[in-house]
Each structure stands twice: as structure tokens, then as C-alpha cells.
Short mmCIF file of C-alpha atoms in Angstrom, two decimals:
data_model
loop_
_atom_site.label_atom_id
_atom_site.label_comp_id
_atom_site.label_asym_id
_atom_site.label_seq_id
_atom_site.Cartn_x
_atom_site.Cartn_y
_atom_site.Cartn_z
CA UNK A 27 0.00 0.00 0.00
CA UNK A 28 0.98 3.48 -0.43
CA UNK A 29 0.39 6.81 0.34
CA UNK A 30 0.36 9.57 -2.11
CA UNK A 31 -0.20 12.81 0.14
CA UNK A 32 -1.32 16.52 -1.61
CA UNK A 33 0.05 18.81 0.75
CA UNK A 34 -1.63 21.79 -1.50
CA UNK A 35 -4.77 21.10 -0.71
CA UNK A 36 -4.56 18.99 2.34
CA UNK A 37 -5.75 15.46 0.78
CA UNK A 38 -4.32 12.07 1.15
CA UNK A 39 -4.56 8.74 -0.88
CA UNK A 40 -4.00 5.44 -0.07
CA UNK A 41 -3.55 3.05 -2.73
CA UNK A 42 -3.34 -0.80 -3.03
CA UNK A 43 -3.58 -3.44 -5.51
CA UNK A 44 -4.54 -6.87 -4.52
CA UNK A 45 -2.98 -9.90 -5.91
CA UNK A 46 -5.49 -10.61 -8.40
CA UNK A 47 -5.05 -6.90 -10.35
CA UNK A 48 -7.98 -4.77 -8.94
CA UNK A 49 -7.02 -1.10 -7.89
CA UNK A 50 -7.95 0.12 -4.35
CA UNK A 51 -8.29 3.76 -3.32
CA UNK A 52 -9.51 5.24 0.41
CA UNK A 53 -9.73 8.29 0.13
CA UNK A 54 -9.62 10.02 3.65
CA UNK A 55 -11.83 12.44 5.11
CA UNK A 56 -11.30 13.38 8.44
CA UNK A 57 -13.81 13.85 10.48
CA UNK A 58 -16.79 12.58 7.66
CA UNK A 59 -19.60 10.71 8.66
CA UNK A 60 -21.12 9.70 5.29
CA UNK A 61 -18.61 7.34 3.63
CA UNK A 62 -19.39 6.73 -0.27
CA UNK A 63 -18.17 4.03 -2.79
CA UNK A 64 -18.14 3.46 -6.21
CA UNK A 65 -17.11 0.06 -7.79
CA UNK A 66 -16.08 0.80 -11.41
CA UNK A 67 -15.19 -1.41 -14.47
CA UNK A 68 -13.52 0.30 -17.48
CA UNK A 69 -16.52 -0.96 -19.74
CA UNK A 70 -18.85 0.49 -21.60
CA UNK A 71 -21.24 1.08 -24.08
CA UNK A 72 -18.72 1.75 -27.11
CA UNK A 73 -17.31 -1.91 -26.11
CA UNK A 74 -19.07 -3.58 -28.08
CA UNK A 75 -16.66 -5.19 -30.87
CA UNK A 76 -13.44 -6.63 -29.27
CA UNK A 77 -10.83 -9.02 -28.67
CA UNK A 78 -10.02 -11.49 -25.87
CA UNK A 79 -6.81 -13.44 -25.66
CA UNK A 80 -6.54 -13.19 -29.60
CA UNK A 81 -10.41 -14.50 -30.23
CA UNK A 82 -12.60 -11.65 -31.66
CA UNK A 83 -16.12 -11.02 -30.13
CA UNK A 84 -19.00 -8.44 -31.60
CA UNK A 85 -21.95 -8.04 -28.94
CA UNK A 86 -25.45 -6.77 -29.36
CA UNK A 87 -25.30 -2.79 -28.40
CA UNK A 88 -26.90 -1.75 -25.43
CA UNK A 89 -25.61 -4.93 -23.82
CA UNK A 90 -23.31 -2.67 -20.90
CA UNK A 91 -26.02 -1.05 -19.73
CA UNK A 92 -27.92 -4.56 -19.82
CA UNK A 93 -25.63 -5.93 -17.86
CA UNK A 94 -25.78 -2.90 -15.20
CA UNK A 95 -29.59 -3.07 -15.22
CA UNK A 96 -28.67 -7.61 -13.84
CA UNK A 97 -26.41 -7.30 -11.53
CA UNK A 98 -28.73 -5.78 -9.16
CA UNK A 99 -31.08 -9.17 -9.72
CA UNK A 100 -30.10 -11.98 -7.99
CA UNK A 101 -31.82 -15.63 -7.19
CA UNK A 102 -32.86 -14.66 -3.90
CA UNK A 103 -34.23 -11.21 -4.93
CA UNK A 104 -33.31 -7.09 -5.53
CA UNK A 105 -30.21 -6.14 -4.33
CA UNK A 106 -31.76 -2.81 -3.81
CA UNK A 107 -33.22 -3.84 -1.43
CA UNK A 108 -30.48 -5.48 0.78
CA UNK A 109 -29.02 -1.79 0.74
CA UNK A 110 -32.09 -0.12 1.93
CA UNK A 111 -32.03 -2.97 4.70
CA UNK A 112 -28.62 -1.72 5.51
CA UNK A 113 -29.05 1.67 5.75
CA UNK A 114 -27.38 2.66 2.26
CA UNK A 115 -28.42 4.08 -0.50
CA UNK A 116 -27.14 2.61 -3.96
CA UNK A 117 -27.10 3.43 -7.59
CA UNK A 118 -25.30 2.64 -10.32
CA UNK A 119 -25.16 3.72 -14.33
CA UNK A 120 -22.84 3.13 -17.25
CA UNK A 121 -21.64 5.45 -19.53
CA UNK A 122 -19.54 5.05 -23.59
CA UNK A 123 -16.44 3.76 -21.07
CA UNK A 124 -17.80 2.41 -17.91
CA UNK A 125 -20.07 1.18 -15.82
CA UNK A 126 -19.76 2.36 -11.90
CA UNK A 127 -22.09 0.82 -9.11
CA UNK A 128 -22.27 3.15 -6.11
CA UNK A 129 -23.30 3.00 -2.73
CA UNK A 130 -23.12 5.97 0.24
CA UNK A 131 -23.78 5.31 3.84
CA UNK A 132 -23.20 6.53 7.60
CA UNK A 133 -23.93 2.85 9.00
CA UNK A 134 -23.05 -0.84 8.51
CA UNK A 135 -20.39 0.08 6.29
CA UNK A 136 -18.74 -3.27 6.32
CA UNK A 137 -22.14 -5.13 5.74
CA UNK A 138 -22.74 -2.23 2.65
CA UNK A 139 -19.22 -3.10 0.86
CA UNK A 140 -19.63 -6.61 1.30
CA UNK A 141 -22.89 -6.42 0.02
CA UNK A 142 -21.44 -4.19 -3.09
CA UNK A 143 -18.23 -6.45 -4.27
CA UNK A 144 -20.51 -9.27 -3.96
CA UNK A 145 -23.06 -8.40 -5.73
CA UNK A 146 -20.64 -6.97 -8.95
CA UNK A 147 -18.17 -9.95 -8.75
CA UNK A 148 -20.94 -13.00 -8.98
CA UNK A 149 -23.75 -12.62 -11.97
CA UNK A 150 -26.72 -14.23 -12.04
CA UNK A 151 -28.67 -14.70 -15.21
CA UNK A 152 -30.47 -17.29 -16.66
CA UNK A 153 -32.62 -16.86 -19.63
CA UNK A 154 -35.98 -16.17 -18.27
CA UNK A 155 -34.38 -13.32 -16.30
CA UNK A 156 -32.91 -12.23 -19.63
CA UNK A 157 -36.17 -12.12 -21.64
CA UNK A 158 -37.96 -10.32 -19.28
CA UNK A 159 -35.19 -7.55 -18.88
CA UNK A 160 -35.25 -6.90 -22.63
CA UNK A 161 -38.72 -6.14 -21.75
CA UNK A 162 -38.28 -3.35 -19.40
CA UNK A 163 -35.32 -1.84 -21.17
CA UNK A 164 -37.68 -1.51 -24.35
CA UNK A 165 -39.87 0.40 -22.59
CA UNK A 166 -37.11 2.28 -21.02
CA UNK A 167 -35.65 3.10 -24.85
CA UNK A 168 -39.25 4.27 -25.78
CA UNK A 169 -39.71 6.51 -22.86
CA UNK A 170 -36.26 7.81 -24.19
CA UNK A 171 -37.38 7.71 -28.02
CA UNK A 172 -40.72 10.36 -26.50
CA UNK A 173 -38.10 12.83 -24.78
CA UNK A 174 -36.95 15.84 -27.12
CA UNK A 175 -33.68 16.19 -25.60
CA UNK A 176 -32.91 12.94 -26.22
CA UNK A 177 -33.85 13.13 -29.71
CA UNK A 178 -32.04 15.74 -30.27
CA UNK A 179 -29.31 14.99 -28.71
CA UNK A 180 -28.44 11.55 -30.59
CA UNK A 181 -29.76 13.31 -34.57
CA UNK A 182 -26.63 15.63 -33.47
CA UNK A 183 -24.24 13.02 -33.08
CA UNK A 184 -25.85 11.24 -36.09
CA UNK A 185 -25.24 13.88 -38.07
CA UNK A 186 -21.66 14.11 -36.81
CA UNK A 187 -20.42 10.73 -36.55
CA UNK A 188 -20.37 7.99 -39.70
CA UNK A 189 -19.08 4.49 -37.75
CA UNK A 190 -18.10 5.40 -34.15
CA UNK A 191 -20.93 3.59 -31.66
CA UNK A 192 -21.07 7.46 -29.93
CA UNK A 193 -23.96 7.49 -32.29
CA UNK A 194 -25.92 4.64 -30.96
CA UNK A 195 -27.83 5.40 -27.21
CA UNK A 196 -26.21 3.54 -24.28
CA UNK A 197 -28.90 1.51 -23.83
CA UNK A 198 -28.96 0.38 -27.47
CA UNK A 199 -32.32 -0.25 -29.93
CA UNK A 200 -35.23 -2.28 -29.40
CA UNK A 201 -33.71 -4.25 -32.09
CA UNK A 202 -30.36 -5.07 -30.65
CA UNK A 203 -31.25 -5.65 -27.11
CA UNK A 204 -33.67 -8.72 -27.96
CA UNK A 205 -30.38 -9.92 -29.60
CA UNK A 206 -29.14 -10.47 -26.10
CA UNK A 207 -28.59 -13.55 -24.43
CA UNK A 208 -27.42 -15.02 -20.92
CA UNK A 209 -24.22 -16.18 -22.78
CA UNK A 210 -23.60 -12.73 -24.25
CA UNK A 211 -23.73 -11.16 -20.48
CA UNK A 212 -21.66 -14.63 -19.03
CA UNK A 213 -19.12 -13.31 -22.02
CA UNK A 214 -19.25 -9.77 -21.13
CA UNK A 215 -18.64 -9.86 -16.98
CA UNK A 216 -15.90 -12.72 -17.48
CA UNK A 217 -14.36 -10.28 -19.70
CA UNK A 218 -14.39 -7.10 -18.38
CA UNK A 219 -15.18 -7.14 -14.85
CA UNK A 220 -12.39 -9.23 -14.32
CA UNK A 221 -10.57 -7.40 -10.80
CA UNK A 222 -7.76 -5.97 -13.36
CA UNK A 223 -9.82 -4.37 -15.36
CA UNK A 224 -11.70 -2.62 -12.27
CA UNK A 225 -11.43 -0.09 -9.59
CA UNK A 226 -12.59 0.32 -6.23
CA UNK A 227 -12.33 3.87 -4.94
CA UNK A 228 -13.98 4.43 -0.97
CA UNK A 229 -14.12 7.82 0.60
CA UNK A 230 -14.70 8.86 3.79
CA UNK A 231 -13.04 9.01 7.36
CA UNK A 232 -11.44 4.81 7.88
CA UNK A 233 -9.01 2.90 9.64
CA UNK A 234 -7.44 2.07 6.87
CA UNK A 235 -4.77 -0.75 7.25
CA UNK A 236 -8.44 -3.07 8.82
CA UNK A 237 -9.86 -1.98 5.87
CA UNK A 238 -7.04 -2.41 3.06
CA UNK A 239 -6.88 -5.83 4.85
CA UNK A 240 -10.90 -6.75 5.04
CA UNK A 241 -10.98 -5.97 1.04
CA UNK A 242 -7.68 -8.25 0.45
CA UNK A 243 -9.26 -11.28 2.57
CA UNK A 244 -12.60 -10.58 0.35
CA UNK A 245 -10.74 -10.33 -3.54
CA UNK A 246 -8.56 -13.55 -2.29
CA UNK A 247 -11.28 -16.09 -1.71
CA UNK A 248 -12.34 -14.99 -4.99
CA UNK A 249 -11.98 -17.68 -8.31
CA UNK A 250 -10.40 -15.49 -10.56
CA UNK A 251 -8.67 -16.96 -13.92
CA UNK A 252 -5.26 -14.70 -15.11
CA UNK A 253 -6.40 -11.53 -16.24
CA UNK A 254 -7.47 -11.21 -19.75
CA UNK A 255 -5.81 -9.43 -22.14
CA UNK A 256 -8.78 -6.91 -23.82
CA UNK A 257 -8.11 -5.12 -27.06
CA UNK A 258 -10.93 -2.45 -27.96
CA UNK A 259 -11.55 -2.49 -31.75
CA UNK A 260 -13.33 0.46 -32.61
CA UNK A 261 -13.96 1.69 -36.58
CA UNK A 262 -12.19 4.39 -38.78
CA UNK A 263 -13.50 7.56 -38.19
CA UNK A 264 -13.13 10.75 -40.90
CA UNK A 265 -13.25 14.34 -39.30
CA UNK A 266 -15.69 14.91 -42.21
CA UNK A 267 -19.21 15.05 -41.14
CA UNK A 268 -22.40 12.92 -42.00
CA UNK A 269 -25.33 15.38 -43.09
CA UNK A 270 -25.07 19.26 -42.05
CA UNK A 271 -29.11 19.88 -41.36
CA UNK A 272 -31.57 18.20 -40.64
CA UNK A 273 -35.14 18.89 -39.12
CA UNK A 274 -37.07 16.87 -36.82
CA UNK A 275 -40.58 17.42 -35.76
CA UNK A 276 -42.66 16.87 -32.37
CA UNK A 277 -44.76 16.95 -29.96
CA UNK A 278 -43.31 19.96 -28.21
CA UNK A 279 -43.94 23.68 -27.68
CA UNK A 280 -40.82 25.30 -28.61
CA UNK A 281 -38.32 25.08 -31.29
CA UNK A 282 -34.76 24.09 -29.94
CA UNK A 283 -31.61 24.05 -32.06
CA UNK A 284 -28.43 21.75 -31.12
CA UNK A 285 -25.04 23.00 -32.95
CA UNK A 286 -22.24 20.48 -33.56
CA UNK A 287 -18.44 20.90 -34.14
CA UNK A 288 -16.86 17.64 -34.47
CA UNK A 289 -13.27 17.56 -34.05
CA UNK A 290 -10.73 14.98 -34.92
CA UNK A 291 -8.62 12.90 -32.66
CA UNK A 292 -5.19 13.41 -33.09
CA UNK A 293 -3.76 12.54 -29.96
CA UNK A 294 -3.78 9.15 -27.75
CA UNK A 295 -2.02 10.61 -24.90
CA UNK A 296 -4.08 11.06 -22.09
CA UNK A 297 -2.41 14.27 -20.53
CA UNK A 298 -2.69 16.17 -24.25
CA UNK A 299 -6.56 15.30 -24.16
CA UNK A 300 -6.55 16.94 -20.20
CA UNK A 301 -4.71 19.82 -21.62
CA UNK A 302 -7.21 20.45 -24.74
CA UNK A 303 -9.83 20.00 -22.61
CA UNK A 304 -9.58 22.11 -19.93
CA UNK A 305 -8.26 24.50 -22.83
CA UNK A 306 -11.70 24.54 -25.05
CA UNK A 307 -13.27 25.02 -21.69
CA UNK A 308 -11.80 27.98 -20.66
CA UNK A 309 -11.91 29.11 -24.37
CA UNK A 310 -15.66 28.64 -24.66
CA UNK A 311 -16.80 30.48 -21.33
CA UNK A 312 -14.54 33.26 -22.22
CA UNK A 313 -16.67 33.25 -25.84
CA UNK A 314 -19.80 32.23 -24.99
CA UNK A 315 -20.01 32.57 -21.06
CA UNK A 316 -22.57 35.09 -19.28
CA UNK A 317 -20.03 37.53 -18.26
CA UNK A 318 -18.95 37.47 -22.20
CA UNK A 319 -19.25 40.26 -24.55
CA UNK A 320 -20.89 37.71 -26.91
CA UNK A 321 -23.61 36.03 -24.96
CA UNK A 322 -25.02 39.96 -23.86
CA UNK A 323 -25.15 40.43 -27.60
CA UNK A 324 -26.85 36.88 -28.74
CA UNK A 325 -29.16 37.87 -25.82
CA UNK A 326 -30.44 41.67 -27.09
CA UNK A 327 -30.64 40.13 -30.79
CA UNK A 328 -33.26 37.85 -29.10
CA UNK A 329 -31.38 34.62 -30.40
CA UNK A 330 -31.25 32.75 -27.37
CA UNK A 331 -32.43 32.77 -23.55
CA UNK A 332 -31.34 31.19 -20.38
CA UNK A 333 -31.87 28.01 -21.72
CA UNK A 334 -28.82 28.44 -23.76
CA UNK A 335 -25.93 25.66 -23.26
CA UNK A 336 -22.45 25.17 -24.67
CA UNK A 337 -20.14 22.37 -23.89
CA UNK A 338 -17.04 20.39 -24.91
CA UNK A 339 -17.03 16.59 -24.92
CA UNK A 340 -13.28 15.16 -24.96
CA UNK A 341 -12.99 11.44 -24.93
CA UNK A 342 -10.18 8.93 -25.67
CA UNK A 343 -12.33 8.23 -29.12
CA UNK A 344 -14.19 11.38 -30.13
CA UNK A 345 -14.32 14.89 -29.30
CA UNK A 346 -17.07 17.65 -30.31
CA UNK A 347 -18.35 20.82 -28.93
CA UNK A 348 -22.21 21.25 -28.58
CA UNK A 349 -24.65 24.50 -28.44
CA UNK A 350 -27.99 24.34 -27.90
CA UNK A 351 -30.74 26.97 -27.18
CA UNK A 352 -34.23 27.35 -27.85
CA UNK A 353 -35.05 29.69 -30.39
CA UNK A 354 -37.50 30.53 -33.56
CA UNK A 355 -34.35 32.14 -34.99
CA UNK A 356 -32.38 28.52 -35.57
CA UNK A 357 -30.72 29.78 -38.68
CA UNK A 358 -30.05 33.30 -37.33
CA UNK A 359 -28.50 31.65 -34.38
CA UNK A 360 -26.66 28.77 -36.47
CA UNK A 361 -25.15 31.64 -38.24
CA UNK A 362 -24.32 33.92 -35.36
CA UNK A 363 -22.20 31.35 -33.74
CA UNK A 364 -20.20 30.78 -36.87
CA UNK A 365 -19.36 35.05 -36.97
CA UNK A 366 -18.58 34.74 -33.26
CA UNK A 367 -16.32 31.58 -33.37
CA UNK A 368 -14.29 32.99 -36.47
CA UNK A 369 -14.33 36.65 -35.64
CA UNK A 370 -12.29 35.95 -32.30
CA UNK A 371 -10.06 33.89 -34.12
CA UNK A 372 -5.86 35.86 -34.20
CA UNK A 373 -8.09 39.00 -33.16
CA UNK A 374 -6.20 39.43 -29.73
CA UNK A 375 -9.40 38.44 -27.83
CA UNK A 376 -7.94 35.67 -25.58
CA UNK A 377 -5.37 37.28 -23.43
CA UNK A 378 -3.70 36.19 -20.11
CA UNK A 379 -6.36 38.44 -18.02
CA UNK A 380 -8.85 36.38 -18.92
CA UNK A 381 -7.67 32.95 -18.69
CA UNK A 382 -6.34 34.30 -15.01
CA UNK A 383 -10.07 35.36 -13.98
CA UNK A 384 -11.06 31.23 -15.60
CA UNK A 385 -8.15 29.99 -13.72
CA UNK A 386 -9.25 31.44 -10.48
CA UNK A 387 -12.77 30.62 -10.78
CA UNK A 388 -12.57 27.02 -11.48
CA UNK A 389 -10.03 26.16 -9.16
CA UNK A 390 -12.18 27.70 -6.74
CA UNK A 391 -15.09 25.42 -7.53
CA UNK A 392 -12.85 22.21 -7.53
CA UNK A 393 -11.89 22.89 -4.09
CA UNK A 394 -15.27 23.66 -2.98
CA UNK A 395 -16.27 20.11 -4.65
CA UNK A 396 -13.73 18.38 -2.64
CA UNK A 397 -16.43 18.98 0.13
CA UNK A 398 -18.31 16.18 -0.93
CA UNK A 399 -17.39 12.80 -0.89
CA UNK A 400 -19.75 11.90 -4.08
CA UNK A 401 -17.91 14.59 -6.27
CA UNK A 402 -14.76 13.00 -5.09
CA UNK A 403 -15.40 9.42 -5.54
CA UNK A 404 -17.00 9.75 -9.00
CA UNK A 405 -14.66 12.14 -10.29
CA UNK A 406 -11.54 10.12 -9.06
CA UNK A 407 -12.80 7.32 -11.21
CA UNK A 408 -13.50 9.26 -14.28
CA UNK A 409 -10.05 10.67 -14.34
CA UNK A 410 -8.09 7.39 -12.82
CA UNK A 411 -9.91 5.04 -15.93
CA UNK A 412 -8.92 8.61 -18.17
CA UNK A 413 -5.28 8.34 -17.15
CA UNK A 414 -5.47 11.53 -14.85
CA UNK A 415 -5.06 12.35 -11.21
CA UNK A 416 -7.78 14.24 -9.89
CA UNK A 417 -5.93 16.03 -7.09
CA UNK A 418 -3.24 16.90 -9.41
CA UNK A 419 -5.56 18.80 -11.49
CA UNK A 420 -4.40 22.56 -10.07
CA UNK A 421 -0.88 21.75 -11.88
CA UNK A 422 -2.16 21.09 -14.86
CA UNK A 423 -4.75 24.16 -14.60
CA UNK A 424 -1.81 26.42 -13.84
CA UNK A 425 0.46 25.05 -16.62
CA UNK A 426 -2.28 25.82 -19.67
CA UNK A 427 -1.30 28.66 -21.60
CA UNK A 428 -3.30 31.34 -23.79
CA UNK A 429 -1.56 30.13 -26.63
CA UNK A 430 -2.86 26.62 -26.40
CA UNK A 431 -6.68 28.12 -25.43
CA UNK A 432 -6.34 29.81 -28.46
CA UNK A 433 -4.67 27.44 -30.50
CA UNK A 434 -7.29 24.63 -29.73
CA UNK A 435 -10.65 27.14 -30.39
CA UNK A 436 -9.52 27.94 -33.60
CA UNK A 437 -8.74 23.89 -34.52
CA UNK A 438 -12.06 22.83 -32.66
CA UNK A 439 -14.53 25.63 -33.76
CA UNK A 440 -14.46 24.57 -37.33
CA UNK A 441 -17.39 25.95 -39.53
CA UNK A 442 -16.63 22.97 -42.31
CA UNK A 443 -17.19 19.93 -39.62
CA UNK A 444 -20.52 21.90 -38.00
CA UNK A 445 -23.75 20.42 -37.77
CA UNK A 446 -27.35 22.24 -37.25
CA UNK A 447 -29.90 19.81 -35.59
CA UNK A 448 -33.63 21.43 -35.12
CA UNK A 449 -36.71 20.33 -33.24
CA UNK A 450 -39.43 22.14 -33.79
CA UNK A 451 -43.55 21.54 -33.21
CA UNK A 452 -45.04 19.92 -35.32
CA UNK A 453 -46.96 21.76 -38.16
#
């Protein structure tokens, strides 16, 4: 075990990996009462074509979240339930790259993470199970199919992306998840929530050599087969975009418009995808943020209200930037976006006074977060799986320059590889 102490902002970690290849992490917090966990495999819904020990496998999509929705289910009843017994409250979701199962508590903590590594490590499906989860996922997918968001959200990346899964919703297609079978979800936890290709991250105020040793005593009585060596196979991808408008029509009483800049990967290392990032961030709130020049002026033309959202998406297999507002105007506001994004381009509008004022401001929020042991557990993961160090984030926020803020707005905010997606009432 070791410990990694942050002096900067007064945090400790204690890591450990047990002989069978799963990472630990306690994350102390003096003084805490609730203590929260999340149990973490570095799958997800993108995983869907790949390669085990040199033998090739392609699995019906949805089938992560599938698997999420099972584990819960057990022969003897709802695991939910057991943690409601116990005092806890649980959760758990999956994302494009993993699937986390949570649980927070102030009692029976022992009883809570037994109750959690148990009930991730040993599967139980048979068939009948199976068939009648496809069931409630399909009317899960349709609920999903009636929101406009949702709608909207996935004609974006449709429009965006030609091959990459990104495109296909995490819980899959009516179609694809009665593909499913008991063997396909056997296949999929053997594989992937093997212990070395998982994390366990616990925060909260322990003893933590009893507790380092409580979790070693648990992963060793495990029967666990050498680890599996995974290879991800994911399609070619052009920078080039699919279709640049398209129009959908529903059931709803305002128009909403979703903008789309896709942006090409050019980079596999995990600290250059931190560092555009947290760049295109700071870039976009300088742009398009309500203390901006820009946003007051999109605001007195009428073009968008507080309903108005940016954001940039940076993963290890796609990256895009996404607006979205409600607005009649959709091809006023399509347009104004374009002037904005290219008229700050080499005009001298990002300077070092700026990016300070970012700087300040989210490092101010990221200590605030480290108030809560949720923001802390979650986040740890996200950036641990990423190849990141959450408490080493203030380095890397005080090392971006305004060369590379600018720099990566101008490479990102591409007119050529935009798309316009618009939901409007029906006529």
C-alpha cells in the first residue's frame, strides 16, 4: 500500500492493488460521517466489438447497460433492497467507457461493501431473467425515443459521426437488445469485470490498514482466472461530417436548435486530451459565457435565452463541442455562432487576463467540490480510468497557456465539420 499525500490542498490517498489486479483507493476524510463508494469497471457502451486473448467477439449494443440493469437481480431477490435494509443508498449507471455501481452510507459500512463487491463480482442470469429484462429496457428506450432532448441529442451526433458507436444510445435499440442472451452477459462480466480491469475507490473518514486488509481477505477467496488481455476495436472515423441539417418534428412547444463541431482525434495521450480540454473550456466560457461580450449580444438580438448551453465533450475516441438553445431564430443563431467563433479567431481576444479570472474561478469550484465525498469518488474514477489524477488537477490548470486556449478554439470551432440539428412543433 501506499500513500500519495497533496500537501496543497490537504488530501491524502492510499492506494493498493490486490494480488489478483484490482485497484484500491480510500480516500480520507477526516472527520466525515457519510462514507461513499463506487465500484467501477472500465466498460462500456462503445465496447461492443473486441478481442479477448486473440479471439474476436461483436456483442449486441446496449448490452453494458444490460448488464448494469442484472447485476442488481439476484436468485434470492433485488439487491436494492439489501441496501435499503442496511441503511445505504445505492445506484449505479454506465456510460460510452464504464459502468460504476455506487453506494453511500453513515452505518453498517462493512455489511454495505460486502454487500457491493458481492453483488458486482458473482452474476446471475439465466434466460428467463434475460427475456424479461429486454422487456423493461424496451420500454425504457421508448420513454427515451418520447423525450426531445434525447432526440435531439443523438440526430446531433448522427449527423456528426459515420461508424463510431457514440452514435448509438447507451442503452442500445429495441432491435439489438432482444439480440441479447445469458451467454452474451456470461461473455461480457468474465471479460471485463475481471478485478484488473476494475477499480474500487472508498471515501470517507477509515481505519485504513483493517480496511485495506478486510478488502484483500474478500478479492482472495475470490476464483479469478489470469487476467485477460482486452483489445478495444473500434472503426475508422473521418473528421468529415455525415449530413449538415436536418429537421425533426414533435410533440413539443418550442423550437430548440443543437449546434455540432466535431473535431478529430489526433492525440492518444491522455495528458494532451486533459490539456485540450480544460483549454476549449476555458476558451468557450470566455466566448460564450454570461459575463462574455458575446452572450449579452446573442441575448439583445433575441437569439437565445437562459436556456442556452455550450459544452465540450473530450474522450479517448471522439471529441465535439455542442450548443444548444431554444429559439424561432435557428438559422439566425446557427449563423451567429459561426461570426462569433471565427471573428475571435488571431483577433487578440484571448489574453492572459482572462484565462487568469477562468483559472481562479474554477479552481475555486474544484476545491469547494472536494467537500463532498460523491464529487470525489466519481470524479476520481472518471479521471483514474482517463489516465489523470484528480488532485493533481491545479498543476495542470496552472500550466495551460493562452496560446494553447487559443490554438485549440480555432482547430475545434471549425465551420466545415458543423452540424445544425432542429426540433421544432409539429406543423
Amino acid at each position: 500500500m501506499n500513500r500519495i499525500d497533496y500537501p496543497e490542498i490537504d488530501e491524502s490517498v492510499y492506494r493498493h492493488q490486490c494480488d489478483n489486479g484490482l485497484d484500491v483507493f480510500i480516500i480520507q476524510k477526516p472527520g466525515y460521517s457519510k462514507k461513499f463508494v463506487t465500484y467501477t469497471t472500465k466498460y462500456g457502451s462503445m465496447d461492443d466489438h473486441f478481442r479477448v486473448d486473440g479471439e474476436a467477439f461483436n456483442v449486441p449494443d446496449g448490452i453494458a447497460h444490460f448488464l448494469e440493469h442484472k447485476m442488481f437481480e439476484k436468485e434470492e431477490g433485488d439487491v436494492f433492497n439489501l441496501f435499503s435494509k442496511h441503511g445505504a443508498s445505492a445506484n449505479a449507471f454506465t456510460s460510452y467507457d464504464r459502468t460504476s455501481y455506487l453506494f453511500s452510507t453513515t452505518e453498517s459500512f462493512e455489511k454495505n461493501l460486502a454487500l457491493l463487491m458481492n453483488m458486482v463480482e458473482q452474476p446471475y442470469f439465466t434466460e428467463e431473467t434475460v427475456a424479461r429484462e429486454v422487456g423493461i429496457i424496451n420500454e425504457e428506450i421508448k420513454m427515451y425515443q418520447d423525450n426531445p432532448g434525447y432526440k435531439l441529442y443523438f440526430e446531433t451526433l448522427n449527423q456528426m459521426y459515420h461508424n463510431l458507436p457514440v452514435k448509438t444510445d447507451i442503452a442500445g435499440t429495441e432491435e439489438s437488445i432482444s439480440q441479447i442472451t445469458s451467454d452474451h452477459l456470461f461473455l461480457c462480466h468474465r471479460t471485463f469485470y475481471h478485478p484488473s480491469n476494475m477499480v474500487l475507490i472508498l471515501v470517507g473518514d477509515f481505519d485504513v490498514d483493517p480496511l485495506i486488509e478486510y478488502i484483500d481477505g474478500h478479492q482472495g477467496e475470490r476464483n479469478v482466472d489470469g487476467r485477460p488481455e482486452i483489445e478495444r476495436i473500434l472503426p475508422e472515423e473521418p473528421r468529415d461530417i455525415v449530413k449538415q441539417r436536418s429537421v425533426l418534428e414533435m410533440d413539443v412547444e418550442e423550437t430548440r436548435v443543437m449546434l455540432g463541431f466535431k473535431h478529430h482525434q489526433d492525440s492518444t495521450d491522455a495528458s494532451e486530451r486533459l490539456r485540450r480540454d480544460l483549454s476549449m473550456m476555458f476558451a468557450l466560457d470566455m466566448v460564450f459565457g454570461e459575463q462574455s461580450e458575446y452572450y449579452y449580444e446573442l441575448m439583445e438580438k433575441g437569439l437565445i435565452d437562459d436556456s442556452f448551453s455550450f459544452s465540450h465533450i473530450e474522450e479517448a475516441a471522439f471529441s465535439h463541442v455542442l450548443f444548444a438553445a431554444n429559439t424561432e431564430e435557428t438559422e439566425a443563431f446557427a449563423g451567429e455562432i459561426r461570426r462569433i467563433g471565427d471573428a475571435v479567431k488571431d483577433s487578440g481576444f484571448f489574453t492572459e487576463e482572462k484565462l487568469t479570472v477562468q483559472k481562479r474561478e474554477i479552481i475555486g469550484d474544484y476545491l469547494s467540490s472536494l467537500n463532498s465525498p460523491e464529487y470525489i469518488a466519481n470524479q476520481y474514477t472518471k479521471y483514474y480510468l482517463d489516465g489523470y489524477d484528480l488532485y493533481r488537477l491545479p498543476e495542470i490548470i496552472d500550466e495551460i497557456t493562452i496560446n494553447e486556449v487559443e490554438k485549440h478554439f480555432i482547430d475545434v470551432m471549425d465551420s466545415r465539420y458543423m452540424v445544425e440539428c432542429i426540433l421544432k412543433p409539429h406543423e
